[in-house]
Coordinates of C-alpha atoms and ligand atoms in Angstrom, one line a residue:
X1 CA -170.8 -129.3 35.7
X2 CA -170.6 -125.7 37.3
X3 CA -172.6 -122.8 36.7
X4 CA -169.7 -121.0 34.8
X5 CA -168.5 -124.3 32.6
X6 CA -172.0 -124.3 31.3
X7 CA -172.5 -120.8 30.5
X8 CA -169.0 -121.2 28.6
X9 CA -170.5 -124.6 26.9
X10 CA -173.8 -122.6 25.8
X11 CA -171.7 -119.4 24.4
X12 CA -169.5 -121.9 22.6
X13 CA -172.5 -123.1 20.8
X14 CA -172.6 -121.9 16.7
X15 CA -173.6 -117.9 17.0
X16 CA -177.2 -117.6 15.5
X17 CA -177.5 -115.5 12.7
X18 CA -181.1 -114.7 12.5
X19 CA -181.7 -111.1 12.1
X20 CA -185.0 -111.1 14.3
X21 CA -183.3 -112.7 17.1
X22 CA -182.2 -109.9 18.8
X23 CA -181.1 -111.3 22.1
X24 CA -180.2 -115.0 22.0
X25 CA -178.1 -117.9 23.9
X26 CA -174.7 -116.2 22.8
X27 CA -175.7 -113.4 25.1
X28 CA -175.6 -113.8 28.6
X29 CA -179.0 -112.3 29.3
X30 CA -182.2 -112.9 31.0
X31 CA -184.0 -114.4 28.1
X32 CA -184.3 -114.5 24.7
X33 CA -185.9 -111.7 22.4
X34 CA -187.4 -112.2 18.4
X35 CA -188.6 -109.6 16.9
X36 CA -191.9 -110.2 15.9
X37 CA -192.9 -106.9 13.6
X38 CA -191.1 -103.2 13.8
X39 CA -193.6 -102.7 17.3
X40 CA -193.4 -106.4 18.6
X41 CA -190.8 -108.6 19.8
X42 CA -191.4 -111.9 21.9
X43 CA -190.0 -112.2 25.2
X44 CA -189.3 -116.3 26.4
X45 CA -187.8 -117.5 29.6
X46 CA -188.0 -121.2 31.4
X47 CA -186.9 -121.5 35.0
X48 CA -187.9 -124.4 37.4
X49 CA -186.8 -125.2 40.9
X50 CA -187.3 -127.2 43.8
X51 CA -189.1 -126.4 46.8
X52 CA -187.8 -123.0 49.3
X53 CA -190.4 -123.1 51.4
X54 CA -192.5 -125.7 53.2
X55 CA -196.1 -123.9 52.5
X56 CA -197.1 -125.3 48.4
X57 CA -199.0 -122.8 47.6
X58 CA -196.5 -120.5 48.6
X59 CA -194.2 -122.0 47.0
X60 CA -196.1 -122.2 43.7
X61 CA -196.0 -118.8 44.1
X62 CA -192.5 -117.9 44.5
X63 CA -191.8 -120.1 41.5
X64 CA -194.1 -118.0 39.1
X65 CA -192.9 -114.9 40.2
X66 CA -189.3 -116.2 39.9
X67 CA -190.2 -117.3 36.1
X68 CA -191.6 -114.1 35.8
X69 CA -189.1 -111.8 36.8
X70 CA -187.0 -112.5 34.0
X71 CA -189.8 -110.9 31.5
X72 CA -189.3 -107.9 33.9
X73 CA -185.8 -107.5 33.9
X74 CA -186.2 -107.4 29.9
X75 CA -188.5 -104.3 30.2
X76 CA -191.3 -106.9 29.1
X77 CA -194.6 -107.5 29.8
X78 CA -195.6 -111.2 30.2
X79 CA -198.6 -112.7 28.1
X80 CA -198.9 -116.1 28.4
X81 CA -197.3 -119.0 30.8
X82 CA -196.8 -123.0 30.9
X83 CA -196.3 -124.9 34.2
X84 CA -193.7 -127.4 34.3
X85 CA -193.6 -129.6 37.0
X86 CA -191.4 -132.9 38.1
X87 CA -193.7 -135.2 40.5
X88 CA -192.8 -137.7 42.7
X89 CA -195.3 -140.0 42.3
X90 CA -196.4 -142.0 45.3
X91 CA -194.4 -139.3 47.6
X92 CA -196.2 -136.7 47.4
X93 CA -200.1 -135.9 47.7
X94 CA -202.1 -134.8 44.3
X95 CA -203.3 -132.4 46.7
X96 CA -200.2 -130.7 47.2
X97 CA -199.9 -130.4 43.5
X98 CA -203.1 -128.8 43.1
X99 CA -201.9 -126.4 45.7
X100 CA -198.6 -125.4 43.8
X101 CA -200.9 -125.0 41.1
X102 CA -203.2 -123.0 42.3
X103 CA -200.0 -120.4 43.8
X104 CA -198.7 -120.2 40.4
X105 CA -202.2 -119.2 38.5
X106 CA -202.9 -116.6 41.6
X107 CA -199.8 -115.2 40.6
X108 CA -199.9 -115.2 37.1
X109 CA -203.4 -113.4 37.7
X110 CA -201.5 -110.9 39.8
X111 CA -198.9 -110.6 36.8
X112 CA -202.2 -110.4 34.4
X113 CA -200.3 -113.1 32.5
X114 CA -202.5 -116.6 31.7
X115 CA -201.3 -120.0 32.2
X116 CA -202.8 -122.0 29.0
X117 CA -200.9 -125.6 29.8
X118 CA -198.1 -127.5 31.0
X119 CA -196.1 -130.3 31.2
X120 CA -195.2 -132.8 34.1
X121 CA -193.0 -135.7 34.5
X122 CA -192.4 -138.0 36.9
X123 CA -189.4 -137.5 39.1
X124 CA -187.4 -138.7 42.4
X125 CA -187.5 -134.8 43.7
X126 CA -190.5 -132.0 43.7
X127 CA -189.4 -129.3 41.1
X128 CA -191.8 -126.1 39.3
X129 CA -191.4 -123.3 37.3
X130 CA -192.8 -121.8 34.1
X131 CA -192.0 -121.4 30.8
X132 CA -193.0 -117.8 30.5
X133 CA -193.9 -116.0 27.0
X134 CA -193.8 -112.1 26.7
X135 CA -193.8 -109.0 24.2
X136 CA -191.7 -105.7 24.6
X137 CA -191.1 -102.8 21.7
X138 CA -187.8 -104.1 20.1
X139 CA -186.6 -100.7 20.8
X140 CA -187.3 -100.4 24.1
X141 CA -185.5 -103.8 25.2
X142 CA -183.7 -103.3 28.6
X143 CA -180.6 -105.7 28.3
X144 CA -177.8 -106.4 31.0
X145 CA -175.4 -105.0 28.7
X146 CA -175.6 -101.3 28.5
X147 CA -174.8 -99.7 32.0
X148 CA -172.7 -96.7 31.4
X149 CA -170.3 -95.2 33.8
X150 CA -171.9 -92.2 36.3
X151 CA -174.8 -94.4 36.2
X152 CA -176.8 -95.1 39.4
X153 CA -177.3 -98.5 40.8
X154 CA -180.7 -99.9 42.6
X155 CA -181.2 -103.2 44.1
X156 CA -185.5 -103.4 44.6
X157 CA -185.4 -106.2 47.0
X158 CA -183.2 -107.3 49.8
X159 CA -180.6 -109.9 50.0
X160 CA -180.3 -113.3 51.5
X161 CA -182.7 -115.6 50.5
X162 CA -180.2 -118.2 49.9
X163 CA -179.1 -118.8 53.4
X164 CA -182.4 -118.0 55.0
X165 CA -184.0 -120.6 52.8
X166 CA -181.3 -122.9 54.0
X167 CA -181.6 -122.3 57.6
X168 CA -185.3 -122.8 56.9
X169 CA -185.1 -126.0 55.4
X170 CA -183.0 -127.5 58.8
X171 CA -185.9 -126.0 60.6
X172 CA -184.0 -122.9 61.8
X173 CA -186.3 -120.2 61.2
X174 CA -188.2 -118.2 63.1
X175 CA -192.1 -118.1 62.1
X176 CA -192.2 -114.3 61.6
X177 CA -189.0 -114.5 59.5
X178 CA -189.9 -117.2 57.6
X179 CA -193.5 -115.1 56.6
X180 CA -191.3 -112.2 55.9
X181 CA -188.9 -114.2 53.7
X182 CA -192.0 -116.0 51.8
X183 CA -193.8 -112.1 51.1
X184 CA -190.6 -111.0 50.0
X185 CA -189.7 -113.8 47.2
X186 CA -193.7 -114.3 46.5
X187 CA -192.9 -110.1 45.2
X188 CA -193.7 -109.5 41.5
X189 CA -190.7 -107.6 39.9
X190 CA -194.2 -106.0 38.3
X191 CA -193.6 -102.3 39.1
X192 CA -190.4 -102.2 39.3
X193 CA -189.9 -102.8 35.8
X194 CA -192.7 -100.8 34.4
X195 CA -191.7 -97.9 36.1
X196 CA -187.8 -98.7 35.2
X197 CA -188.9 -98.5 31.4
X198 CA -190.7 -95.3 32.1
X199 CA -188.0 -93.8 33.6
X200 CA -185.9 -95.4 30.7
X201 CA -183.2 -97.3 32.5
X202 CA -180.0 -97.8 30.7
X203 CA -179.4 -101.6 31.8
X204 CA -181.5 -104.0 34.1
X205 CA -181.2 -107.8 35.4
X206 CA -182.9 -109.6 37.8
X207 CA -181.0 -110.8 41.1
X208 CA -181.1 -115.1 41.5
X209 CA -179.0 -118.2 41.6
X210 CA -175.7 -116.0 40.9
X211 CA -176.4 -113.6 43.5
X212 CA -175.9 -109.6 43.6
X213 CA -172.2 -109.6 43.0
X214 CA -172.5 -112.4 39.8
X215 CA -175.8 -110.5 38.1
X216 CA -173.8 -107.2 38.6
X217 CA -170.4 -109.0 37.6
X218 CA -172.4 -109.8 34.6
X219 CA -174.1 -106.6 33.8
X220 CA -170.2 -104.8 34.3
X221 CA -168.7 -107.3 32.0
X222 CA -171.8 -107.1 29.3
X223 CA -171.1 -103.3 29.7
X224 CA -168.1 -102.9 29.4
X225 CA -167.8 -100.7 32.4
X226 CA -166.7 -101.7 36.6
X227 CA -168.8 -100.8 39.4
X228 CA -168.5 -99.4 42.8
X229 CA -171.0 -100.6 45.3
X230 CA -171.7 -99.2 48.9
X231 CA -171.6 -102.2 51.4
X232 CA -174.0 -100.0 53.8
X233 CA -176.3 -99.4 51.3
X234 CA -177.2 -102.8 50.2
X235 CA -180.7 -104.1 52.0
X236 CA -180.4 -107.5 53.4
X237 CA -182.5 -108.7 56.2
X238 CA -180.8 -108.6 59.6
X239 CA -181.7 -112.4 60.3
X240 CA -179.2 -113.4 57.4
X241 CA -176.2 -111.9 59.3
X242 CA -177.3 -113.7 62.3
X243 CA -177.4 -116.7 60.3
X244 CA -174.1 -116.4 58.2
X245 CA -172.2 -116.0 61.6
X246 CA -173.6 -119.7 62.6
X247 CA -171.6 -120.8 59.5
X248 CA -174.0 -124.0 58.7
X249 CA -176.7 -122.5 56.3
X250 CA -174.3 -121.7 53.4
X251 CA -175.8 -122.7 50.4
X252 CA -173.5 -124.6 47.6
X253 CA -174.6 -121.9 45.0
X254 CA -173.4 -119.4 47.0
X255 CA -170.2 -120.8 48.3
X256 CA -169.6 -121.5 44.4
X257 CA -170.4 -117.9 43.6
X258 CA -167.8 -116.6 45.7
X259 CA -165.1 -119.2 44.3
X260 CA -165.8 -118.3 40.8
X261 CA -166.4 -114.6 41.7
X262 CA -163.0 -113.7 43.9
X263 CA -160.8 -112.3 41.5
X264 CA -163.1 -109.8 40.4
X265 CA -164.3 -108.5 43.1
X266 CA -162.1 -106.5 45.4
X267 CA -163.7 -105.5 49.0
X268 CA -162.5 -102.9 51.4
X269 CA -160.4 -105.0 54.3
X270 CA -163.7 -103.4 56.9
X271 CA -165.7 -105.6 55.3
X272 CA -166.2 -109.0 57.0
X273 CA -166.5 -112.4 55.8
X274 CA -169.8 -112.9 57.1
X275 CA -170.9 -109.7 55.3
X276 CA -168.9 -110.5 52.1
X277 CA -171.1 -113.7 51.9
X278 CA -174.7 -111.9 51.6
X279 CA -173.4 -110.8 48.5
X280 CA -172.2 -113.7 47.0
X281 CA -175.3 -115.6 48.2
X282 CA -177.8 -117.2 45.5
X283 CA -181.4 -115.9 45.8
X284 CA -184.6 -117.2 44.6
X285 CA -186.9 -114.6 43.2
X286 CA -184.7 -111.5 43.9
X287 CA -185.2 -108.3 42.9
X288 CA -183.8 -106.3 39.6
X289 CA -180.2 -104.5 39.7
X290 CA -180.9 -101.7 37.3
X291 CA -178.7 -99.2 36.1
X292 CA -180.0 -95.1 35.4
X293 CA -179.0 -92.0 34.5
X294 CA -177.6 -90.1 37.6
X295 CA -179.9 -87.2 36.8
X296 CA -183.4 -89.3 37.6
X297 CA -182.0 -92.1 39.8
X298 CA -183.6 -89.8 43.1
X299 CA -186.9 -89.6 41.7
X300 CA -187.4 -93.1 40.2
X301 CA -186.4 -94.7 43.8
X302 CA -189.0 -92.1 45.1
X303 CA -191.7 -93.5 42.5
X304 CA -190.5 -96.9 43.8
X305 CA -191.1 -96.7 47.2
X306 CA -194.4 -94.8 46.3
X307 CA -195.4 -97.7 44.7
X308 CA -194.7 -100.1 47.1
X309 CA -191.3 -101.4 45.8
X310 CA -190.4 -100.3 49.7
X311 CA -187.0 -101.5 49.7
X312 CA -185.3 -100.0 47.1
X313 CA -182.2 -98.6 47.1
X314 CA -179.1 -96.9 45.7
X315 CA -176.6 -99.5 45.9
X316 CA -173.7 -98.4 43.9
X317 CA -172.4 -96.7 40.7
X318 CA -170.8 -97.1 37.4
X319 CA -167.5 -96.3 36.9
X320 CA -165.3 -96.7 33.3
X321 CA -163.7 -100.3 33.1
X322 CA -160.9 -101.1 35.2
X323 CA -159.2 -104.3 36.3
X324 CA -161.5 -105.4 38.8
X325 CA -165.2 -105.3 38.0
X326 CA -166.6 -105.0 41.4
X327 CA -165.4 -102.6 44.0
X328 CA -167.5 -103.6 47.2
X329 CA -166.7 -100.4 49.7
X330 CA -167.6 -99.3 53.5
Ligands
CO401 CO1 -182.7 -113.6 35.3
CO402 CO1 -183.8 -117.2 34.9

């Protein structure tokens, strides 16, 4: 089944009612939101995955901050954390599990969330991730669904992981861009979100298996509003183009993206195909797409790249609803 079949199966599901769930599975969000009391609302998210990179504890890493980021994009702060992990018994080491481990609880520390249990299971393939609890004001939520047109767009990390990771995994990656690709996805959304809720950001998401132009299809559609997004301003390493051009490290997820994604995204013709496909591609652990008030858009990317979120940019704008969601221009 298909990303898209299963998000129509889940939205299909009997709406729930409950007045303190305030955002649940019919809503295509991040994660789920109850409200608690009039100051606190509970933030819960679940993502697992298998292995990107060949380092574990780097990997266990990338996995927490990928379960993480999905707090963040929510405006939340994450409390508390349970691994959940799928072992191959027999073909894998106990020591490599204790080294996932070990990446995930550095990175909760880094997060300041704590990881009080787990779950594991035996399984044919390696897979990790954390079920990830949080709190937020329940009026300071920051869905995916109001991005309002004149609105600035800002990606906070670079594209690409998707094919990189693939290119990596049939060993052909350079060292240095391998290291640059782990630092990148190992990235805490931390900041970014703390200082998008300062700067009260109308609308954020974080960027992963549906790539840039499926979380912003998403967002536009949640929104009720297009978008117009500036192919030269949109940060991708310069290895991915290299790799795209080869044609062999397209992931499925991404390929898949662009099938479902083509008729609602239009590009300018002097875009190429190799470029067209670093925005469909699926990342692990991307950044957050969030949508601001033209007025403070400048100074929030300054405060970004003050605070180390160094590549963050302006990406795009909002625009009132037309046929096509996604306008992708050069
Ligand atoms: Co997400
Ligand atoms: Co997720």
């Amino acid at each position: 089944m298909g990303l898209t079949e299963l998000s129509e199966l889940i939205q299909s599901l009997p709406p729930i009612t409950h007045p303190d769930v305030l955002v649940g599975i019919n809503n295509v969000d991040d994660a789920g939101v109850y409200k608690l009391t009039d100051d606190i609302a509970l933030i819960q998210t679940v993502d697992v995955f298998t292995p990107v990179v060949d380092e574990p504890y780097h990997y266990g890493q990338i996995a927490a901050a990928n379960s993480l980021s999905d707090v963040y994009a929510m405006g939340g702060k994450p409390l508390t954390a349970l691994n959940i992990a799928g072992f191959p018994k027999g073909k894998m080491s106990l020591e490599m599990m204790g080294e996932i481990l070990k990446g995930a609880m550095d990175k909760a520390q880094e997060a300041e969330c704590q990881i009080i249990g787990g779950h594991t299971l035996d399984d044919d393939e390696l897979k990790f991730g954390l079920a990830v609890t949080g709190i937020v004001h329940p009026e300071h939520i920051v869905t995916n669904a109001n991005a309002q047109p004149d609105d600035r767009l800002i990606l906070t990390k670079p594209l690409g992981m998707g094919i990189l990771t693939t290119a990596l995994k049939a060993g052909k990656l350079s060292d240095d861009v391998v290291q640059k690709i782990t630092a990148i996805m190992m990235q805490l959304n931390k900041t970014a979100a703390e200082k998008m809720v300062l700067y009260k950001a109308h609308s954020a998401t974080d960027i992963t298996g549906f790539g840039l132009l499926g979380h912003a299809y998403e967002m536009a559609n949640a929104s009720n509003v297009s978008m117009v997004l500036y192919a030269n301003h949109i940060p991708y390493l310069p290895e991915v183009l290299i790799k795209t051009k080869e044609g062999r490290y397209i992931p499925g997820g991404t390929i898949n993206n662009k099938l479902f994604l083509d008729k609602y995204v239009m590009f300018s013709d002097s875009i190429d195909e190799d470029e067209r496909m670093i925005f469909f591609d699926a990342q692990t652990s991307g950044g957050l797409l969030i949508s601001i008030s033209k007025e403070t858009a400048d100074e929030f990317l300054k405060e970004l790249h003050e605070n180390g979120v160094k590549d963050a940019a302006i990406i795009g704008e909002v625009i009132p609803e037309e046929s096509k969601k996604i306008k992708v221009i050069k």
